[in-house]
């Protein structure tokens, strides 16, 4: 082997970068948890056109009982550039100014007491991002959990703040893209074709009707004529009775005169 | 003579029997079509709004054809027993006219039934349910019909609640997606008509909303309606065909 151990190609650039970031990241503990869309239970509304549902961070912030846990919602591209020191409830992170000029906002603040650990069985522990519609335009409520303005994609993470100092953060979620509604004109209502039953009814009835018409024509055409020897087949009820002639009566007369 | 007398009597008997059956079937057809016209399932507003033929027209024609069949069958019985050429000719011509009308009714019912696809109802629902400015009366009727349908059958949309998410709709224009992912009628309601758990319904938690579509509840009665008119009418017409052929044969054999 030419090398005694494999060397990561980027390790030479990684080290100075880490050294640079270390003072800046002083104090924020990265938690391994990654927020995700709720999979259990299966929710029909896990993603709608302007809301989505993530699991609550249960048993994640156990060491931070004094912290307030915020949810950071960011545009996909703005996730990597989010400044953890940006204070919640300021215009820098106000929902009302999202997505332009504010590219990430903070909302859904809660203390550890709202996320008891362990989660009791049967409880549905979810957070619906976008459920508050009353404060969409209320500038006095910058931490409004308002409906998302577009399909995204968005990324979220949880950030724990003690006072105004960030102390812990989770990883960013994978990009979440919301549902987009198609216009109803895309529904094609034409050309389901004709069912075989309908075709059968039409053809058979047409044939029967044609036969009947032909029969009627034949009937009327042969009205006048005694055709096919069928004229006397069915006699009327009040039929003429044939009288019998007594032949003897005729020959008796001349004998009487002589 | 005796043999053809017997023949005559048998044919007369068959024709009288045939006409009795036609008369009874006519009454049955009238009763069936009156039942369909009375719209027991409340689907008429949904079926009315079509560009092509109207399934109700087929049922209305069926009512009158049934009565005509009954009257003509009586005429036919009298004509066969009296062996009167005039009566039977009138009978045959009127029966042919009735045959034509019933044929039209059957074909109309069958054709219209073919157009009742899920896509048809989906488009109608998206375009007209809860339309904010109802253009005419039929829009508000469609809204009422859908509400009643979703309430009675515990269903939502045509194929499911996702219909309201997948497509732009009139409903969406007046009801925000965050507050109303789907109409409130899709939620499981309590005795007062309020959702049992509104948040559960909005989230789509199984048990708090109706997850199945209403298409089965619509197409079931609509199919029965259409096939009832079409196939029963077809059966009557086949029988009528045989009776008419026999009558024509009988007519041509009557001496005058």
Tab-separated table of C-alpha atoms in Angstrom:
chain	number	residue	atom	x	y	z
A	1	UNK	CA	0.000	0.000	0.000
A	2	UNK	CA	1.346	3.415	-0.877
A	3	UNK	CA	-0.479	5.016	2.076
A	4	UNK	CA	-0.505	3.636	5.582
A	5	UNK	CA	-4.010	4.935	6.218
A	6	UNK	CA	-6.576	6.536	3.899
A	7	UNK	CA	-6.655	10.285	4.116
A	8	UNK	CA	-9.863	12.293	3.704
A	9	UNK	CA	-9.230	14.636	0.739
A	10	UNK	CA	-10.795	17.653	2.406
A	11	UNK	CA	-9.171	17.275	5.773
A	12	UNK	CA	-6.578	19.892	5.032
A	13	UNK	CA	-9.243	22.552	4.483
A	14	UNK	CA	-11.547	21.233	7.220
A	15	UNK	CA	-9.172	21.898	10.101
A	16	UNK	CA	-8.694	25.657	9.676
A	17	UNK	CA	-12.436	26.030	9.062
A	18	UNK	CA	-13.240	24.228	12.300
A	19	UNK	CA	-10.791	26.407	14.172
A	20	UNK	CA	-12.496	29.465	12.686
A	21	UNK	CA	-15.959	28.326	13.615
A	22	UNK	CA	-15.084	27.228	17.127
A	23	UNK	CA	-15.213	30.656	18.804
A	24	UNK	CA	-18.402	31.523	16.959
A	25	UNK	CA	-20.082	28.257	17.880
A	26	UNK	CA	-19.060	28.630	21.477
A	27	UNK	CA	-21.845	27.383	23.724
A	28	UNK	CA	-24.308	25.916	21.198
A	29	UNK	CA	-24.490	22.191	21.652
A	30	UNK	CA	-25.457	20.413	18.445
A	31	UNK	CA	-28.071	17.768	19.231
A	32	UNK	CA	-28.252	14.808	16.913
A	33	UNK	CA	-32.039	15.032	16.496
A	34	UNK	CA	-33.338	15.934	13.051
A	35	UNK	CA	-36.903	17.276	12.875
A	36	UNK	CA	-39.066	15.371	10.446
A	37	UNK	CA	-42.604	15.252	9.117
A	38	UNK	CA	-44.867	13.137	11.285
A	39	UNK	CA	-45.023	9.543	10.131
A	40	UNK	CA	-46.866	7.968	13.009
A	41	UNK	CA	-49.857	8.219	13.013
A	42	UNK	CA	-50.460	8.667	9.314
A	43	UNK	CA	-52.029	12.078	8.994
A	44	UNK	CA	-53.976	13.096	5.922
A	45	UNK	CA	-52.985	16.697	6.483
A	46	UNK	CA	-49.289	16.122	7.152
A	47	UNK	CA	-48.611	18.441	4.244
A	48	UNK	CA	-51.164	20.848	2.859
A	49	UNK	CA	-50.716	23.822	0.584
A	50	UNK	CA	-49.660	26.136	3.414
A	51	UNK	CA	-49.047	24.002	6.492
A	52	UNK	CA	-47.047	20.977	7.495
A	53	UNK	CA	-46.794	18.842	10.595
A	54	UNK	CA	-43.580	17.861	12.424
A	55	UNK	CA	-43.080	15.718	15.484
A	56	UNK	CA	-42.578	17.443	18.791
A	57	UNK	CA	-38.970	17.236	20.069
A	58	UNK	CA	-39.691	14.848	22.919
A	59	UNK	CA	-36.746	13.615	24.972
A	60	UNK	CA	-34.356	15.836	23.008
A	61	UNK	CA	-33.796	18.908	25.179
A	62	UNK	CA	-33.601	17.055	28.494
A	63	UNK	CA	-30.542	18.948	29.713
A	64	UNK	CA	-32.038	22.370	29.068
A	65	UNK	CA	-34.923	22.688	31.489
A	66	UNK	CA	-34.411	26.440	31.745
A	67	UNK	CA	-34.386	27.111	28.035
A	68	UNK	CA	-37.148	28.221	25.726
A	69	UNK	CA	-37.306	26.009	22.665
A	70	UNK	CA	-38.064	27.788	19.407
A	71	UNK	CA	-38.801	26.411	15.976
A	72	UNK	CA	-36.835	28.039	13.171
A	73	UNK	CA	-38.454	27.875	9.742
A	74	UNK	CA	-36.180	28.857	6.876
A	75	UNK	CA	-36.178	28.845	3.115
A	76	UNK	CA	-34.094	25.977	1.843
A	77	UNK	CA	-31.243	28.148	0.629
A	78	UNK	CA	-31.261	30.337	3.756
A	79	UNK	CA	-30.814	27.419	6.162
A	80	UNK	CA	-27.054	27.305	6.006
A	81	UNK	CA	-26.701	31.062	6.504
A	82	UNK	CA	-29.037	31.385	9.471
A	83	UNK	CA	-27.551	33.318	12.354
A	84	UNK	CA	-28.327	31.557	15.627
A	85	UNK	CA	-27.907	34.782	17.548
A	86	UNK	CA	-30.809	36.453	15.796
A	87	UNK	CA	-33.308	37.137	18.501
A	88	UNK	CA	-36.819	35.798	18.291
A	89	UNK	CA	-39.622	38.303	18.368
A	90	UNK	CA	-37.578	40.891	16.493
A	91	UNK	CA	-38.123	42.177	13.004
A	92	UNK	CA	-35.173	40.079	11.825
A	93	UNK	CA	-37.096	36.913	12.509
A	94	UNK	CA	-40.665	38.182	12.211
A	95	UNK	CA	-43.101	35.940	10.418
A	96	UNK	CA	-44.875	38.903	8.846
A	97	UNK	CA	-41.729	39.807	6.908
A	98	UNK	CA	-41.156	36.285	5.643
A	99	UNK	CA	-40.035	35.326	2.939
A	100	UNK	CA	-38.848	38.710	1.804
A	101	UNK	CA	-36.735	40.321	3.286
A	102	UNK	CA	-36.674	37.912	6.228
A	103	UNK	CA	-35.604	34.471	4.981
A	104	UNK	CA	-36.041	32.555	8.217
A	105	UNK	CA	-38.443	33.160	11.065
A	106	UNK	CA	-38.827	31.799	14.569
A	107	UNK	CA	-42.073	30.624	16.059
A	108	UNK	CA	-43.792	28.051	18.284
A	109	UNK	CA	-41.843	28.831	21.431
A	110	UNK	CA	-42.320	26.417	24.313
A	111	UNK	CA	-40.560	25.287	27.471
A	112	UNK	CA	-39.435	21.774	28.227
A	113	UNK	CA	-42.616	21.263	30.238
A	114	UNK	CA	-44.608	21.273	27.003
A	115	UNK	CA	-42.631	18.325	25.742
A	116	UNK	CA	-42.740	15.772	28.579
A	117	UNK	CA	-40.528	12.749	28.223
A	118	UNK	CA	-41.258	9.932	27.592
A	119	UNK	CA	-44.224	10.439	25.330
A	120	UNK	CA	-47.277	8.579	26.679
A	121	UNK	CA	-48.581	5.915	24.342
A	122	UNK	CA	-51.572	6.974	22.351
A	123	UNK	CA	-50.794	10.679	22.551
A	124	UNK	CA	-50.345	12.482	19.282
A	125	UNK	CA	-47.370	14.783	19.824
A	126	UNK	CA	-47.143	16.981	16.789
A	127	UNK	CA	-46.603	20.589	15.888
A	128	UNK	CA	-48.618	22.047	13.037
A	129	UNK	CA	-46.583	24.761	11.355
A	130	UNK	CA	-48.905	27.328	9.823
A	131	UNK	CA	-52.040	26.899	11.887
A	132	UNK	CA	-52.467	30.446	13.190
A	133	UNK	CA	-54.351	32.583	10.712
A	134	UNK	CA	-55.377	35.410	13.024
A	135	UNK	CA	-51.955	37.059	13.235
A	136	UNK	CA	-50.830	36.861	9.598
A	137	UNK	CA	-50.671	40.632	9.297
A	138	UNK	CA	-50.319	41.524	12.974
A	139	UNK	CA	-46.889	43.142	13.273
A	140	UNK	CA	-47.214	43.076	17.063
A	141	UNK	CA	-46.907	39.286	16.926
A	142	UNK	CA	-43.673	38.541	15.095
A	143	UNK	CA	-43.590	34.998	16.398
A	144	UNK	CA	-46.885	34.169	14.720
A	145	UNK	CA	-47.222	30.598	13.524
A	146	UNK	CA	-48.766	31.741	10.299
A	147	UNK	CA	-49.465	29.779	7.114
A	148	UNK	CA	-46.528	29.444	4.801
A	149	UNK	CA	-46.722	31.704	1.786
A	150	UNK	CA	-45.660	29.228	-0.878
A	151	UNK	CA	-44.831	25.620	-1.585
A	152	UNK	CA	-41.220	26.036	-0.412
A	153	UNK	CA	-39.048	24.052	-0.033
A	154	UNK	CA	-38.459	24.851	3.634
A	155	UNK	CA	-36.204	23.503	6.350
A	156	UNK	CA	-36.810	23.611	10.086
A	157	UNK	CA	-34.795	23.119	13.209
A	158	UNK	CA	-35.289	23.572	16.924
A	159	UNK	CA	-33.213	26.133	18.818
A	160	UNK	CA	-33.019	26.349	22.618
A	161	UNK	CA	-32.422	29.815	24.063
A	162	UNK	CA	-31.656	30.677	27.661
A	163	UNK	CA	-32.592	34.298	27.899
A	164	UNK	CA	-31.264	35.533	24.605
A	165	UNK	CA	-28.313	33.165	24.375
A	166	UNK	CA	-28.660	30.112	22.155
A	167	UNK	CA	-27.514	27.010	24.001
A	168	UNK	CA	-28.564	24.046	21.848
A	169	UNK	CA	-29.797	23.342	18.414
A	170	UNK	CA	-30.965	20.340	16.456
A	171	UNK	CA	-29.947	19.529	12.918
A	172	UNK	CA	-31.807	21.050	10.033
A	173	UNK	CA	-34.558	18.885	8.609
A	174	UNK	CA	-34.506	17.652	5.038
A	175	UNK	CA	-36.148	20.136	2.639
A	176	UNK	CA	-39.924	20.026	2.925
A	177	UNK	CA	-41.934	20.885	-0.165
A	178	UNK	CA	-45.618	21.590	0.299
A	179	UNK	CA	-48.476	20.513	-1.953
A	180	UNK	CA	-49.382	22.602	-4.933
A	181	UNK	CA	-52.919	22.689	-6.232
A	182	UNK	CA	-53.503	22.098	-9.905
A	183	UNK	CA	-56.225	24.032	-11.682
A	184	UNK	CA	-59.447	22.138	-12.202
A	185	UNK	CA	-59.157	22.595	-15.942
A	186	UNK	CA	-56.534	19.853	-15.926
A	187	UNK	CA	-59.238	17.312	-15.153
A	188	UNK	CA	-60.288	15.701	-18.398
A	189	UNK	CA	-63.925	14.772	-18.471
A	190	UNK	CA	-64.041	13.734	-22.101
A	191	UNK	CA	-63.827	10.439	-23.814
A	192	UNK	CA	-64.582	7.775	-21.311
A	193	UNK	CA	-66.050	5.951	-24.253
A	194	UNK	CA	-69.311	4.126	-24.431
A	195	UNK	CA	-69.906	1.148	-22.262
A	196	UNK	CA	-70.591	-2.167	-24.022
A	197	UNK	CA	-74.058	-2.235	-22.483
A	198	UNK	CA	-75.053	1.000	-24.125
A	199	UNK	CA	-73.750	-0.139	-27.509
A	200	UNK	CA	-75.648	-3.425	-27.174
A	201	UNK	CA	-78.894	-1.679	-26.301
A	202	UNK	CA	-78.579	0.731	-29.194
A	203	UNK	CA	-77.770	-1.821	-31.873
A	204	UNK	CA	-80.269	-4.443	-30.803
A	205	UNK	CA	-83.123	-1.988	-30.437
A	206	UNK	CA	-82.362	-0.409	-33.773
A	207	UNK	CA	-82.427	-3.790	-35.473
A	208	UNK	CA	-85.708	-4.742	-33.810
A	209	UNK	CA	-87.291	-1.451	-34.762
A	210	UNK	CA	-86.143	-1.846	-38.346
A	211	UNK	CA	-87.646	-5.331	-38.524
A	212	UNK	CA	-90.951	-4.066	-37.155
A	213	UNK	CA	-91.065	-1.242	-39.666
A	214	UNK	CA	-90.348	-3.681	-42.459
A	215	UNK	CA	-93.122	-5.900	-41.178
A	216	UNK	CA	-95.528	-3.002	-41.094
A	217	UNK	CA	-94.651	-2.049	-44.651
A	218	UNK	CA	-95.091	-5.639	-45.808
A	219	UNK	CA	-98.429	-5.801	-44.053
A	220	UNK	CA	-99.781	-2.663	-45.678
A	221	UNK	CA	-98.344	-3.541	-49.062
A	222	UNK	CA	-100.160	-6.823	-49.105
A	223	UNK	CA	-103.382	-5.358	-47.711
A	224	UNK	CA	-105.404	-5.641	-50.855
A	225	UNK	CA	-104.214	-8.965	-52.183
A	226	UNK	CA	-105.163	-12.425	-50.991
A	227	UNK	CA	-101.566	-13.371	-50.670
A	228	UNK	CA	-99.890	-16.569	-49.670
A	229	UNK	CA	-103.172	-18.430	-49.258
A	230	UNK	CA	-103.543	-17.096	-45.804
A	231	UNK	CA	-106.704	-15.138	-46.386
A	232	UNK	CA	-109.070	-17.699	-45.030
A	233	UNK	CA	-106.772	-19.171	-42.370
A	234	UNK	CA	-108.428	-17.428	-39.445
A	235	UNK	CA	-112.149	-17.066	-39.662
A	236	UNK	CA	-114.143	-14.408	-37.964
A	237	UNK	CA	-116.334	-15.577	-35.099
A	238	UNK	CA	-119.593	-14.598	-36.843
A	239	UNK	CA	-118.854	-16.753	-39.920
A	240	UNK	CA	-121.349	-17.654	-42.654
A	241	UNK	CA	-122.681	-21.169	-42.257
A	242	UNK	CA	-123.045	-23.251	-45.398
A	243	UNK	CA	-126.621	-24.384	-45.943
A	244	UNK	CA	-127.178	-27.856	-47.220
A	245	UNK	CA	-129.314	-28.234	-50.261
A	246	UNK	CA	-131.751	-31.169	-50.236
A	247	UNK	CA	-131.234	-32.734	-53.676
A	248	UNK	CA	-134.244	-35.013	-53.397
A	249	UNK	CA	-136.560	-32.058	-53.203
A	250	UNK	CA	-135.549	-30.967	-56.763
A	251	UNK	CA	-136.333	-34.316	-58.420
A	252	UNK	CA	-139.657	-34.773	-56.614
A	253	UNK	CA	-141.346	-31.771	-58.303
A	254	UNK	CA	-141.469	-32.980	-61.982
A	255	UNK	CA	-142.734	-36.430	-60.825
A	256	UNK	CA	-145.656	-34.756	-58.995
A	257	UNK	CA	-146.708	-32.724	-62.124
A	258	UNK	CA	-146.748	-35.767	-64.403
B	1	UNK	CA	-110.727	-26.214	-40.686
B	2	UNK	CA	-110.523	-27.611	-37.220
B	3	UNK	CA	-106.749	-27.549	-37.287
B	4	UNK	CA	-106.529	-23.919	-38.391
B	5	UNK	CA	-109.215	-23.028	-35.860
B	6	UNK	CA	-107.011	-24.500	-33.184
B	7	UNK	CA	-104.080	-22.594	-34.645
B	8	UNK	CA	-106.112	-19.441	-34.562
B	9	UNK	CA	-107.172	-19.988	-31.004
B	10	UNK	CA	-103.621	-20.710	-29.881
B	11	UNK	CA	-102.323	-17.587	-31.561
B	12	UNK	CA	-105.134	-15.523	-30.104
B	13	UNK	CA	-104.382	-16.897	-26.677
B	14	UNK	CA	-100.692	-16.155	-27.043
B	15	UNK	CA	-101.363	-12.626	-28.210
B	16	UNK	CA	-103.774	-11.954	-25.380
B	17	UNK	CA	-101.228	-13.292	-22.913
B	18	UNK	CA	-98.499	-11.175	-24.525
B	19	UNK	CA	-100.616	-8.073	-24.248
B	20	UNK	CA	-101.469	-8.768	-20.621
B	21	UNK	CA	-97.759	-8.976	-19.850
B	22	UNK	CA	-97.124	-5.746	-21.762
B	23	UNK	CA	-99.863	-4.026	-19.776
B	24	UNK	CA	-98.435	-5.118	-16.446
B	25	UNK	CA	-94.897	-4.190	-17.480
B	26	UNK	CA	-96.174	-0.800	-18.557
B	27	UNK	CA	-97.586	-0.168	-15.105
B	28	UNK	CA	-94.338	-1.371	-13.536
B	29	UNK	CA	-92.298	0.926	-15.790
B	30	UNK	CA	-94.465	3.892	-14.852
B	31	UNK	CA	-94.095	3.142	-11.160
B	32	UNK	CA	-90.332	2.696	-11.433
B	33	UNK	CA	-89.879	5.931	-13.349
B	34	UNK	CA	-92.044	7.869	-10.896
B	35	UNK	CA	-89.784	6.561	-8.136
B	36	UNK	CA	-86.676	7.762	-9.947
B	37	UNK	CA	-88.160	11.148	-10.776
B	38	UNK	CA	-88.994	11.663	-7.108
B	39	UNK	CA	-85.211	11.566	-6.446
B	40	UNK	CA	-85.108	9.764	-3.109
B	41	UNK	CA	-81.327	10.151	-2.764
B	42	UNK	CA	-81.219	13.884	-3.364
B	43	UNK	CA	-78.839	13.547	-6.282
B	44	UNK	CA	-80.873	15.446	-8.855
B	45	UNK	CA	-78.991	18.786	-8.518
B	46	UNK	CA	-75.717	17.004	-9.160
B	47	UNK	CA	-77.029	15.104	-12.178
B	48	UNK	CA	-78.927	18.010	-13.640
B	49	UNK	CA	-75.925	20.079	-14.586
B	50	UNK	CA	-74.765	18.255	-17.667
B	51	UNK	CA	-74.109	19.372	-21.176
B	52	UNK	CA	-75.553	16.284	-22.758
B	53	UNK	CA	-78.669	14.284	-22.269
B	54	UNK	CA	-80.597	14.321	-19.078
B	55	UNK	CA	-81.214	11.122	-17.181
B	56	UNK	CA	-84.407	12.589	-15.833
B	57	UNK	CA	-85.778	13.077	-19.333
B	58	UNK	CA	-85.446	9.340	-19.861
B	59	UNK	CA	-87.421	8.708	-16.680
B	60	UNK	CA	-90.142	11.160	-17.660
B	61	UNK	CA	-90.494	9.538	-21.072
B	62	UNK	CA	-90.669	6.204	-19.265
B	63	UNK	CA	-93.665	7.331	-17.233
B	64	UNK	CA	-95.707	8.200	-20.294
B	65	UNK	CA	-94.550	5.192	-22.275
B	66	UNK	CA	-95.622	2.931	-19.438
B	67	UNK	CA	-99.111	4.383	-19.399
B	68	UNK	CA	-99.300	4.182	-23.179
B	69	UNK	CA	-98.256	0.547	-23.110
B	70	UNK	CA	-100.964	-0.222	-20.609
B	71	UNK	CA	-103.670	1.490	-22.697
B	72	UNK	CA	-102.469	-0.052	-25.932
B	73	UNK	CA	-102.344	-3.516	-24.440
B	74	UNK	CA	-106.037	-3.243	-23.606
B	75	UNK	CA	-106.692	-2.111	-27.174
B	76	UNK	CA	-104.665	-5.030	-28.421
B	77	UNK	CA	-106.584	-7.561	-26.363
B	78	UNK	CA	-109.891	-6.247	-27.662
B	79	UNK	CA	-108.597	-6.224	-31.222
B	80	UNK	CA	-107.314	-9.790	-31.040
B	81	UNK	CA	-110.483	-11.184	-29.533
B	82	UNK	CA	-112.727	-9.388	-32.039
B	83	UNK	CA	-110.245	-10.130	-34.881
B	84	UNK	CA	-110.861	-6.624	-36.194
B	85	UNK	CA	-108.400	-5.480	-38.858
B	86	UNK	CA	-108.920	-1.780	-38.158
B	87	UNK	CA	-108.405	-2.042	-34.455
B	88	UNK	CA	-105.297	-4.139	-34.867
B	89	UNK	CA	-103.835	-1.800	-37.472
B	90	UNK	CA	-104.329	1.168	-35.140
B	91	UNK	CA	-102.810	-0.902	-32.368
B	92	UNK	CA	-99.742	-1.801	-34.412
B	93	UNK	CA	-99.059	1.741	-35.569
B	94	UNK	CA	-99.473	3.252	-32.096
B	95	UNK	CA	-97.316	0.526	-30.621
B	96	UNK	CA	-94.555	1.321	-33.089
B	97	UNK	CA	-94.635	4.964	-32.060
B	98	UNK	CA	-94.437	3.962	-28.394
B	99	UNK	CA	-91.603	1.588	-29.260
B	100	UNK	CA	-89.666	4.443	-30.809
B	101	UNK	CA	-90.121	6.653	-27.745
B	102	UNK	CA	-89.101	3.931	-25.343
B	103	UNK	CA	-86.071	3.191	-27.511
B	104	UNK	CA	-85.060	6.837	-27.211
B	105	UNK	CA	-85.511	6.693	-23.449
B	106	UNK	CA	-83.348	3.591	-23.054
B	107	UNK	CA	-80.536	4.925	-25.199
B	108	UNK	CA	-80.650	8.293	-23.418
B	109	UNK	CA	-80.444	6.669	-20.004
B	110	UNK	CA	-77.568	4.412	-21.022
B	111	UNK	CA	-75.620	7.223	-22.702
B	112	UNK	CA	-76.019	9.578	-19.791
B	113	UNK	CA	-74.972	6.909	-17.345
B	114	UNK	CA	-71.694	6.581	-19.258
B	115	UNK	CA	-70.931	10.234	-18.744
B	116	UNK	CA	-71.153	10.063	-14.952
B	117	UNK	CA	-67.461	9.521	-14.327
B	118	UNK	CA	-65.610	10.539	-11.143
B	119	UNK	CA	-63.820	13.241	-13.121
B	120	UNK	CA	-67.159	14.752	-14.086
B	121	UNK	CA	-68.310	15.060	-10.483
B	122	UNK	CA	-64.900	16.218	-9.323
B	123	UNK	CA	-64.845	19.089	-11.763
B	124	UNK	CA	-68.394	20.059	-10.909
B	125	UNK	CA	-67.669	19.998	-7.187
B	126	UNK	CA	-64.458	22.011	-7.479
B	127	UNK	CA	-66.047	24.617	-9.721
B	128	UNK	CA	-69.337	25.085	-7.943
B	129	UNK	CA	-69.284	23.938	-4.333
B	130	UNK	CA	-69.484	26.946	-2.036
B	131	UNK	CA	-69.174	29.333	-4.927
B	132	UNK	CA	-68.982	32.777	-3.368
B	133	UNK	CA	-71.225	34.574	-5.852
B	134	UNK	CA	-73.624	31.898	-7.001
B	135	UNK	CA	-74.242	32.615	-10.654
B	136	UNK	CA	-77.627	30.988	-10.582
B	137	UNK	CA	-79.782	28.902	-8.349
B	138	UNK	CA	-78.177	25.655	-9.335
B	139	UNK	CA	-74.874	26.590	-7.659
B	140	UNK	CA	-76.463	26.939	-4.230
B	141	UNK	CA	-78.420	23.768	-4.872
B	142	UNK	CA	-75.225	21.931	-5.659
B	143	UNK	CA	-73.682	23.213	-2.423
B	144	UNK	CA	-76.696	22.047	-0.433
B	145	UNK	CA	-76.716	18.688	-2.196
B	146	UNK	CA	-73.003	18.119	-1.487
B	147	UNK	CA	-73.364	19.139	2.155
B	148	UNK	CA	-76.252	16.746	2.585
B	149	UNK	CA	-74.371	14.011	0.759
B	150	UNK	CA	-71.223	14.355	2.885
B	151	UNK	CA	-73.280	14.488	6.055
B	152	UNK	CA	-75.483	11.473	5.319
B	153	UNK	CA	-72.835	9.206	3.890
B	154	UNK	CA	-69.884	10.237	6.080
B	155	UNK	CA	-67.705	10.893	3.095
B	156	UNK	CA	-65.587	13.756	1.785
B	157	UNK	CA	-64.994	14.966	-1.748
B	158	UNK	CA	-65.254	12.667	-4.731
B	159	UNK	CA	-62.199	10.464	-4.190
B	160	UNK	CA	-61.275	11.729	-0.733
B	161	UNK	CA	-60.324	14.867	1.228
B	162	UNK	CA	-57.200	15.183	-0.910
B	163	UNK	CA	-59.384	16.469	-3.725
B	164	UNK	CA	-59.456	19.777	-1.910
B	165	UNK	CA	-55.678	19.799	-1.668
B	166	UNK	CA	-54.779	18.621	-5.123
B	167	UNK	CA	-56.905	21.044	-7.091
B	168	UNK	CA	-57.751	24.707	-7.026
B	169	UNK	CA	-61.402	25.132	-6.137
B	170	UNK	CA	-64.021	27.794	-5.573
B	171	UNK	CA	-64.133	26.624	-1.982
B	172	UNK	CA	-60.449	27.412	-1.585
B	173	UNK	CA	-60.984	31.002	-2.724
B	174	UNK	CA	-63.122	31.838	0.290
B	175	UNK	CA	-61.721	29.401	2.848
B	176	UNK	CA	-58.011	29.524	3.678
B	177	UNK	CA	-56.028	26.344	3.408
B	178	UNK	CA	-54.709	26.584	6.967
B	179	UNK	CA	-58.145	26.885	8.550
B	180	UNK	CA	-60.016	24.667	6.105
B	181	UNK	CA	-57.819	22.027	4.499
B	182	UNK	CA	-61.179	20.470	3.629
B	183	UNK	CA	-64.751	21.537	4.380
B	184	UNK	CA	-66.069	21.232	7.912
B	185	UNK	CA	-68.660	18.746	6.709
B	186	UNK	CA	-65.806	16.301	6.187
B	187	UNK	CA	-65.175	16.231	9.934
B	188	UNK	CA	-66.846	13.754	12.246
B	189	UNK	CA	-69.656	15.816	13.694
B	190	UNK	CA	-71.473	15.504	16.982
B	191	UNK	CA	-75.198	15.767	17.585
B	192	UNK	CA	-75.161	19.562	17.303
B	193	UNK	CA	-73.391	19.474	13.983
B	194	UNK	CA	-70.043	20.694	15.315
B	195	UNK	CA	-66.769	18.856	14.742
B	196	UNK	CA	-65.940	16.452	17.556
B	197	UNK	CA	-62.292	17.512	17.431
B	198	UNK	CA	-61.568	20.382	15.097
B	199	UNK	CA	-57.796	20.152	15.380
B	200	UNK	CA	-57.904	16.444	14.799
B	201	UNK	CA	-60.025	17.033	11.739
B	202	UNK	CA	-57.685	19.689	10.362
B	203	UNK	CA	-54.659	17.482	10.945
B	204	UNK	CA	-56.347	14.526	9.358
B	205	UNK	CA	-56.158	12.200	12.321
B	206	UNK	CA	-57.944	8.954	11.493
B	207	UNK	CA	-61.233	8.864	13.344
B	208	UNK	CA	-61.895	12.599	13.395
B	209	UNK	CA	-62.557	13.096	9.743
B	210	UNK	CA	-64.139	11.160	6.875
B	211	UNK	CA	-61.389	9.816	4.707
B	212	UNK	CA	-63.380	8.036	1.990
B	213	UNK	CA	-64.793	9.667	-1.099
B	214	UNK	CA	-68.426	10.162	-1.984
B	215	UNK	CA	-68.251	8.763	-5.492
B	216	UNK	CA	-69.651	5.392	-4.458
B	217	UNK	CA	-72.564	7.064	-2.727
B	218	UNK	CA	-73.351	8.961	-5.924
B	219	UNK	CA	-72.691	6.353	-8.549
B	220	UNK	CA	-74.598	3.614	-6.762
B	221	UNK	CA	-78.035	5.231	-6.982
B	222	UNK	CA	-77.218	6.840	-10.318
B	223	UNK	CA	-76.339	3.444	-11.769
B	224	UNK	CA	-79.487	1.867	-10.398
B	225	UNK	CA	-81.489	4.721	-11.854
B	226	UNK	CA	-79.926	4.500	-15.283
B	227	UNK	CA	-79.843	0.755	-15.624
B	228	UNK	CA	-83.325	0.456	-14.165
B	229	UNK	CA	-84.705	2.652	-16.895
B	230	UNK	CA	-82.463	1.345	-19.667
B	231	UNK	CA	-82.448	-2.400	-19.101
B	232	UNK	CA	-86.021	-2.766	-17.954
B	233	UNK	CA	-87.123	-0.741	-20.946
B	234	UNK	CA	-84.966	-2.944	-23.170
B	235	UNK	CA	-86.592	-6.087	-21.789
B	236	UNK	CA	-90.068	-4.681	-22.325
B	237	UNK	CA	-89.199	-3.742	-25.871
B	238	UNK	CA	-87.895	-7.197	-26.699
B	239	UNK	CA	-91.131	-8.727	-25.458
B	240	UNK	CA	-93.153	-6.093	-27.313
B	241	UNK	CA	-91.229	-6.928	-30.479
B	242	UNK	CA	-92.344	-10.553	-30.297
B	243	UNK	CA	-95.943	-9.627	-29.561
B	244	UNK	CA	-96.018	-7.151	-32.426
B	245	UNK	CA	-94.611	-9.656	-34.886
B	246	UNK	CA	-97.256	-12.129	-33.800
B	247	UNK	CA	-99.943	-9.478	-34.151
B	248	UNK	CA	-98.781	-8.601	-37.649
B	249	UNK	CA	-98.923	-12.259	-38.608
B	250	UNK	CA	-102.371	-12.585	-37.058
B	251	UNK	CA	-103.581	-9.435	-38.806
B	252	UNK	CA	-102.528	-10.624	-42.202
B	253	UNK	CA	-104.432	-13.841	-41.623
B	254	UNK	CA	-107.760	-12.312	-40.722
B	255	UNK	CA	-110.373	-12.478	-43.482
B	256	UNK	CA	-112.250	-9.298	-44.189
